[in-house]
């Protein structure tokens, strides 16, 4: 009986047209419905009173933007749970991030939402206005129920969450101190910023393979070549993350000609609309291309090949970069340096940035192509830095030292007002210039890919640091960003403001 209520969204049009021809009023509810509770049932009962037939659509798993550990139940289980309710007449899965396709297919007389959607400004996605317009365009209208409210996210956080005790304790403290609206206001404050971003472009190629065994005459893995994808990484990824949170991003970097391609079109096609890219062409120097050979099933990286020219920039190119930086640096609120140690950030450029930036945020990354040669300590003046634990140990030439002491030493060396050091599975340490720090645990241990997670953390926390957010706010938002970023393979997509706010709302539930 339950399964007979579940229909393909593409095939429901004729069903409801037929019901309408018989004088039936169609009522439509839409949502995630991850954990069915008393509030949902009261909402459905109240909604049914608007008409005769209640159809409930739910968002397919890929489009549930409530954080990296949601939905708790997959869409098939959620559909079955809804269909088991007597008050519900039809159920369909909506294969779209928005409810609009479902509304267009069903053409309800009444599209029903709970009272928490009455104030459209509270809907961070802005979707409720589009849903209202779609309902009216199809001859119906948007109406609201006034029933008691519960939260699936709150119930899952309390009883089903797999976060450790430290993370739960920290989040309880955040909930007691801050509201969701506090963070929306914080993001509104940074939205007017103009940001200059400088650093190395990296193209991340993922060549997927299917390992089939060892070669017969050598200790070599044999694999069948599969699909490949190229993602906009390095400073491109940083620019894309930042651009979804601010008014304007100015990106200055170099690009060149590689053995097989000149990737100009790919770079342009993968930049956020708010990014203005000011390039310097280096015909003798290729764009850095990192090709990772990846097991297509388990996503294990087998090895990596880098196309790079590891040499100094020509003085002419360096001069051109400096001229372009000087044209824009004074008009930007923040100058953000994504220094991957591949040659774009020279000592002369560092001096220009340190002397002219209104606010300087820095990352100096250690990777296999620059190990030991690209340390944070080449910057003796910045306002904020974000690096990882390994980079911190290298910067002070101390393999085993206490991280609190190391962070304090780096703050003094760079004259930073505030800093972040990411600690992997142990969370994040954020420290102010007076040596006070907070260590915040991770929110998600389910990792797809760590590539780009530190860049995402740097991107958003730099904006918060410039706006004088507290170390607690920076660590909370930064770890939320990190939890989202490790669920993205490579730099396939960037952190969106709407998605981050939805995740923050879930964490605060």
PDB file of C-alpha atoms in Angstrom, residues 285-461:
ATOM      1  CA  UNK A 285      56.387  29.377 -18.207  1.00  0.00           C
ATOM      2  CA  UNK A 286      53.428  26.921 -18.212  1.00  0.00           C
ATOM      3  CA  UNK A 287      50.397  27.136 -15.966  1.00  0.00           C
ATOM      4  CA  UNK A 288      50.996  24.712 -13.104  1.00  0.00           C
ATOM      5  CA  UNK A 289      49.154  21.466 -13.897  1.00  0.00           C
ATOM      6  CA  UNK A 290      48.974  18.756 -11.240  1.00  0.00           C
ATOM      7  CA  UNK A 291      47.704  15.442 -12.589  1.00  0.00           C
ATOM      8  CA  UNK A 292      46.623  12.978  -9.925  1.00  0.00           C
ATOM      9  CA  UNK A 293      46.029   9.352 -10.864  1.00  0.00           C
ATOM     10  CA  UNK A 294      43.011   8.320  -8.799  1.00  0.00           C
ATOM     11  CA  UNK A 295      41.328   4.976  -8.141  1.00  0.00           C
ATOM     12  CA  UNK A 296      37.856   5.583  -9.563  1.00  0.00           C
ATOM     13  CA  UNK A 297      36.121   3.392  -6.974  1.00  0.00           C
ATOM     14  CA  UNK A 298      37.770   4.257  -3.657  1.00  0.00           C
ATOM     15  CA  UNK A 299      39.148   7.672  -4.715  1.00  0.00           C
ATOM     16  CA  UNK A 300      42.631   6.786  -3.448  1.00  0.00           C
ATOM     17  CA  UNK A 301      45.359   8.866  -5.111  1.00  0.00           C
ATOM     18  CA  UNK A 302      47.969   6.501  -6.558  1.00  0.00           C
ATOM     19  CA  UNK A 303      50.542   9.076  -7.676  1.00  0.00           C
ATOM     20  CA  UNK A 304      50.900  12.594  -9.051  1.00  0.00           C
ATOM     21  CA  UNK A 305      52.624  14.188 -12.057  1.00  0.00           C
ATOM     22  CA  UNK A 306      53.338  17.949 -12.110  1.00  0.00           C
ATOM     23  CA  UNK A 307      53.895  20.161 -15.138  1.00  0.00           C
ATOM     24  CA  UNK A 308      55.790  23.168 -13.810  1.00  0.00           C
ATOM     25  CA  UNK A 309      58.761  25.393 -14.583  1.00  0.00           C
ATOM     26  CA  UNK A 310      60.499  25.728 -11.258  1.00  0.00           C
ATOM     27  CA  UNK A 311      62.501  28.923 -11.767  1.00  0.00           C
ATOM     28  CA  UNK A 312      62.451  32.638 -10.991  1.00  0.00           C
ATOM     29  CA  UNK A 313      60.023  34.913 -12.787  1.00  0.00           C
ATOM     30  CA  UNK A 314      61.598  37.098 -15.448  1.00  0.00           C
ATOM     31  CA  UNK A 315      62.117  40.651 -14.156  1.00  0.00           C
ATOM     32  CA  UNK A 316      59.838  41.982 -16.913  1.00  0.00           C
ATOM     33  CA  UNK A 317      56.999  39.694 -15.744  1.00  0.00           C
ATOM     34  CA  UNK A 318      57.625  40.592 -12.108  1.00  0.00           C
ATOM     35  CA  UNK A 319      57.484  44.311 -12.961  1.00  0.00           C
ATOM     36  CA  UNK A 320      54.195  43.825 -14.802  1.00  0.00           C
ATOM     37  CA  UNK A 321      52.687  41.999 -11.816  1.00  0.00           C
ATOM     38  CA  UNK A 322      53.829  44.735  -9.430  1.00  0.00           C
ATOM     39  CA  UNK A 323      52.349  47.447 -11.642  1.00  0.00           C
ATOM     40  CA  UNK A 324      48.986  45.664 -11.740  1.00  0.00           C
ATOM     41  CA  UNK A 325      49.028  45.126  -7.966  1.00  0.00           C
ATOM     42  CA  UNK A 326      49.802  48.803  -7.370  1.00  0.00           C
ATOM     43  CA  UNK A 327      46.864  49.801  -9.593  1.00  0.00           C
ATOM     44  CA  UNK A 328      44.366  48.057  -7.311  1.00  0.00           C
ATOM     45  CA  UNK A 329      45.768  47.396  -3.851  1.00  0.00           C
ATOM     46  CA  UNK A 330      44.817  50.717  -2.248  1.00  0.00           C
ATOM     47  CA  UNK A 331      41.201  50.483  -3.448  1.00  0.00           C
ATOM     48  CA  UNK A 332      40.685  47.023  -1.948  1.00  0.00           C
ATOM     49  CA  UNK A 333      39.673  46.369   1.652  1.00  0.00           C
ATOM     50  CA  UNK A 334      41.603  43.114   1.799  1.00  0.00           C
ATOM     51  CA  UNK A 335      44.644  41.755  -0.020  1.00  0.00           C
ATOM     52  CA  UNK A 336      44.653  37.964   0.192  1.00  0.00           C
ATOM     53  CA  UNK A 337      47.797  36.050  -0.749  1.00  0.00           C
ATOM     54  CA  UNK A 338      47.481  32.396  -1.762  1.00  0.00           C
ATOM     55  CA  UNK A 339      51.187  31.576  -1.952  1.00  0.00           C
ATOM     56  CA  UNK A 340      51.674  28.016  -3.206  1.00  0.00           C
ATOM     57  CA  UNK A 341      55.401  28.504  -3.698  1.00  0.00           C
ATOM     58  CA  UNK A 342      55.341  28.111  -7.480  1.00  0.00           C
ATOM     59  CA  UNK A 343      57.004  31.420  -8.310  1.00  0.00           C
ATOM     60  CA  UNK A 344      54.327  34.096  -8.581  1.00  0.00           C
ATOM     61  CA  UNK A 345      54.949  35.566  -5.119  1.00  0.00           C
ATOM     62  CA  UNK A 346      58.497  36.953  -5.208  1.00  0.00           C
ATOM     63  CA  UNK A 347      60.350  38.839  -2.477  1.00  0.00           C
ATOM     64  CA  UNK A 348      59.729  42.134  -4.288  1.00  0.00           C
ATOM     65  CA  UNK A 349      56.012  41.397  -4.540  1.00  0.00           C
ATOM     66  CA  UNK A 350      55.912  40.527  -0.833  1.00  0.00           C
ATOM     67  CA  UNK A 351      57.430  43.923  -0.017  1.00  0.00           C
ATOM     68  CA  UNK A 352      54.790  45.694  -2.131  1.00  0.00           C
ATOM     69  CA  UNK A 353      51.980  43.769  -0.445  1.00  0.00           C
ATOM     70  CA  UNK A 354      53.318  44.359   3.059  1.00  0.00           C
ATOM     71  CA  UNK A 355      53.815  48.084   2.530  1.00  0.00           C
ATOM     72  CA  UNK A 356      50.612  48.885   0.613  1.00  0.00           C
ATOM     73  CA  UNK A 357      47.793  46.524   1.625  1.00  0.00           C
ATOM     74  CA  UNK A 358      44.975  47.922   3.741  1.00  0.00           C
ATOM     75  CA  UNK A 359      44.639  44.471   5.298  1.00  0.00           C
ATOM     76  CA  UNK A 360      46.931  41.560   4.426  1.00  0.00           C
ATOM     77  CA  UNK A 361      45.864  37.918   4.814  1.00  0.00           C
ATOM     78  CA  UNK A 362      48.406  35.236   3.945  1.00  0.00           C
ATOM     79  CA  UNK A 363      48.803  31.534   3.343  1.00  0.00           C
ATOM     80  CA  UNK A 364      52.232  30.115   2.497  1.00  0.00           C
ATOM     81  CA  UNK A 365      51.664  26.514   1.519  1.00  0.00           C
ATOM     82  CA  UNK A 366      54.095  23.642   1.768  1.00  0.00           C
ATOM     83  CA  UNK A 367      53.747  21.021  -0.961  1.00  0.00           C
ATOM     84  CA  UNK A 368      55.911  18.423  -2.698  1.00  0.00           C
ATOM     85  CA  UNK A 369      57.194  20.954  -5.256  1.00  0.00           C
ATOM     86  CA  UNK A 370      58.457  23.496  -2.699  1.00  0.00           C
ATOM     87  CA  UNK A 371      59.119  21.482   0.465  1.00  0.00           C
ATOM     88  CA  UNK A 372      61.191  23.541   2.883  1.00  0.00           C
ATOM     89  CA  UNK A 373      61.456  26.568   0.594  1.00  0.00           C
ATOM     90  CA  UNK A 374      58.082  28.278   1.001  1.00  0.00           C
ATOM     91  CA  UNK A 375      57.716  29.177   4.640  1.00  0.00           C
ATOM     92  CA  UNK A 376      55.388  31.642   6.326  1.00  0.00           C
ATOM     93  CA  UNK A 377      58.360  33.411   7.890  1.00  0.00           C
ATOM     94  CA  UNK A 378      59.275  35.036   4.565  1.00  0.00           C
ATOM     95  CA  UNK A 379      56.435  37.426   5.518  1.00  0.00           C
ATOM     96  CA  UNK A 380      57.439  39.726   8.383  1.00  0.00           C
ATOM     97  CA  UNK A 381      54.206  41.725   8.359  1.00  0.00           C
ATOM     98  CA  UNK A 382      50.612  40.598   7.889  1.00  0.00           C
ATOM     99  CA  UNK A 383      47.287  41.028   9.640  1.00  0.00           C
ATOM    100  CA  UNK A 384      46.103  37.411   9.436  1.00  0.00           C
ATOM    101  CA  UNK A 385      47.573  34.107   8.377  1.00  0.00           C
ATOM    102  CA  UNK A 386      46.154  30.623   7.976  1.00  0.00           C
ATOM    103  CA  UNK A 387      48.395  27.569   7.605  1.00  0.00           C
ATOM    104  CA  UNK A 388      48.300  23.926   8.645  1.00  0.00           C
ATOM    105  CA  UNK A 389      50.146  22.148  11.436  1.00  0.00           C
ATOM    106  CA  UNK A 390      52.918  20.786   9.217  1.00  0.00           C
ATOM    107  CA  UNK A 391      53.560  24.214   7.706  1.00  0.00           C
ATOM    108  CA  UNK A 392      53.759  25.712  11.196  1.00  0.00           C
ATOM    109  CA  UNK A 393      56.369  23.181  12.373  1.00  0.00           C
ATOM    110  CA  UNK A 394      58.473  23.811   9.251  1.00  0.00           C
ATOM    111  CA  UNK A 395      58.244  27.589   9.616  1.00  0.00           C
ATOM    112  CA  UNK A 396      59.898  27.528  13.052  1.00  0.00           C
ATOM    113  CA  UNK A 397      62.224  24.578  12.239  1.00  0.00           C
ATOM    114  CA  UNK A 398      60.798  22.633  15.175  1.00  0.00           C
ATOM    115  CA  UNK A 399      59.413  19.192  14.376  1.00  0.00           C
ATOM    116  CA  UNK A 400      58.027  18.350  17.823  1.00  0.00           C
ATOM    117  CA  UNK A 401      57.336  21.669  19.559  1.00  0.00           C
ATOM    118  CA  UNK A 402      54.137  22.624  21.360  1.00  0.00           C
ATOM    119  CA  UNK A 403      51.672  24.050  18.837  1.00  0.00           C
ATOM    120  CA  UNK A 404      50.420  26.846  21.109  1.00  0.00           C
ATOM    121  CA  UNK A 405      54.003  28.050  21.579  1.00  0.00           C
ATOM    122  CA  UNK A 406      54.696  27.706  17.839  1.00  0.00           C
ATOM    123  CA  UNK A 407      51.601  29.704  16.906  1.00  0.00           C
ATOM    124  CA  UNK A 408      52.543  32.447  19.359  1.00  0.00           C
ATOM    125  CA  UNK A 409      56.057  32.547  17.885  1.00  0.00           C
ATOM    126  CA  UNK A 410      54.664  32.844  14.343  1.00  0.00           C
ATOM    127  CA  UNK A 411      52.251  35.584  15.393  1.00  0.00           C
ATOM    128  CA  UNK A 412      55.214  37.542  16.738  1.00  0.00           C
ATOM    129  CA  UNK A 413      57.362  36.864  13.665  1.00  0.00           C
ATOM    130  CA  UNK A 414      54.671  38.052  11.240  1.00  0.00           C
ATOM    131  CA  UNK A 415      53.130  40.692  13.555  1.00  0.00           C
ATOM    132  CA  UNK A 416      49.733  39.079  12.872  1.00  0.00           C
ATOM    133  CA  UNK A 417      46.738  40.362  14.816  1.00  0.00           C
ATOM    134  CA  UNK A 418      45.079  36.952  14.596  1.00  0.00           C
ATOM    135  CA  UNK A 419      45.931  33.595  13.039  1.00  0.00           C
ATOM    136  CA  UNK A 420      44.610  30.125  12.298  1.00  0.00           C
ATOM    137  CA  UNK A 421      46.467  26.833  12.305  1.00  0.00           C
ATOM    138  CA  UNK A 422      44.460  23.855  11.092  1.00  0.00           C
ATOM    139  CA  UNK A 423      45.270  20.669  13.001  1.00  0.00           C
ATOM    140  CA  UNK A 424      43.739  17.972  10.789  1.00  0.00           C
ATOM    141  CA  UNK A 425      41.535  15.592  12.771  1.00  0.00           C
ATOM    142  CA  UNK A 426      42.275  17.619  15.929  1.00  0.00           C
ATOM    143  CA  UNK A 427      40.455  20.704  14.650  1.00  0.00           C
ATOM    144  CA  UNK A 428      41.685  24.286  14.450  1.00  0.00           C
ATOM    145  CA  UNK A 429      43.582  26.685  16.689  1.00  0.00           C
ATOM    146  CA  UNK A 430      42.777  30.391  16.357  1.00  0.00           C
ATOM    147  CA  UNK A 431      45.022  32.770  18.309  1.00  0.00           C
ATOM    148  CA  UNK A 432      45.046  36.535  18.813  1.00  0.00           C
ATOM    149  CA  UNK A 433      48.227  38.623  19.078  1.00  0.00           C
ATOM    150  CA  UNK A 434      48.097  38.546  22.890  1.00  0.00           C
ATOM    151  CA  UNK A 435      48.548  34.763  22.863  1.00  0.00           C
ATOM    152  CA  UNK A 436      44.959  33.845  23.730  1.00  0.00           C
ATOM    153  CA  UNK A 437      43.764  30.932  21.641  1.00  0.00           C
ATOM    154  CA  UNK A 438      40.825  28.616  21.160  1.00  0.00           C
ATOM    155  CA  UNK A 439      41.008  25.078  19.787  1.00  0.00           C
ATOM    156  CA  UNK A 440      37.832  23.949  18.056  1.00  0.00           C
ATOM    157  CA  UNK A 441      37.227  20.300  17.085  1.00  0.00           C
ATOM    158  CA  UNK A 442      36.206  19.215  13.592  1.00  0.00           C
ATOM    159  CA  UNK A 443      32.509  18.874  12.763  1.00  0.00           C
ATOM    160  CA  UNK A 444      32.782  16.111  10.163  1.00  0.00           C
ATOM    161  CA  UNK A 445      35.158  13.142   9.994  1.00  0.00           C
ATOM    162  CA  UNK A 446      33.739  11.731   6.743  1.00  0.00           C
ATOM    163  CA  UNK A 447      36.340  12.853   4.197  1.00  0.00           C
ATOM    164  CA  UNK A 448      36.079  12.566   0.409  1.00  0.00           C
ATOM    165  CA  UNK A 449      39.140  14.675  -0.466  1.00  0.00           C
ATOM    166  CA  UNK A 450      41.275  17.077   1.568  1.00  0.00           C
ATOM    167  CA  UNK A 451      42.645  18.882  -1.515  1.00  0.00           C
ATOM    168  CA  UNK A 452      41.516  22.508  -1.353  1.00  0.00           C
ATOM    169  CA  UNK A 453      40.028  22.365   2.148  1.00  0.00           C
ATOM    170  CA  UNK A 454      42.698  24.646   3.604  1.00  0.00           C
ATOM    171  CA  UNK A 455      42.196  27.108   0.753  1.00  0.00           C
ATOM    172  CA  UNK A 456      38.467  27.227   1.462  1.00  0.00           C
ATOM    173  CA  UNK A 457      39.160  27.814   5.168  1.00  0.00           C
ATOM    174  CA  UNK A 458      41.616  30.630   4.346  1.00  0.00           C
ATOM    175  CA  UNK A 459      39.190  32.275   1.920  1.00  0.00           C
ATOM    176  CA  UNK A 460      36.256  32.723   4.281  1.00  0.00           C
ATOM    177  CA  UNK A 461      38.109  33.227   7.555  1.00  0.00           C
TER     178      UNK A 461
END
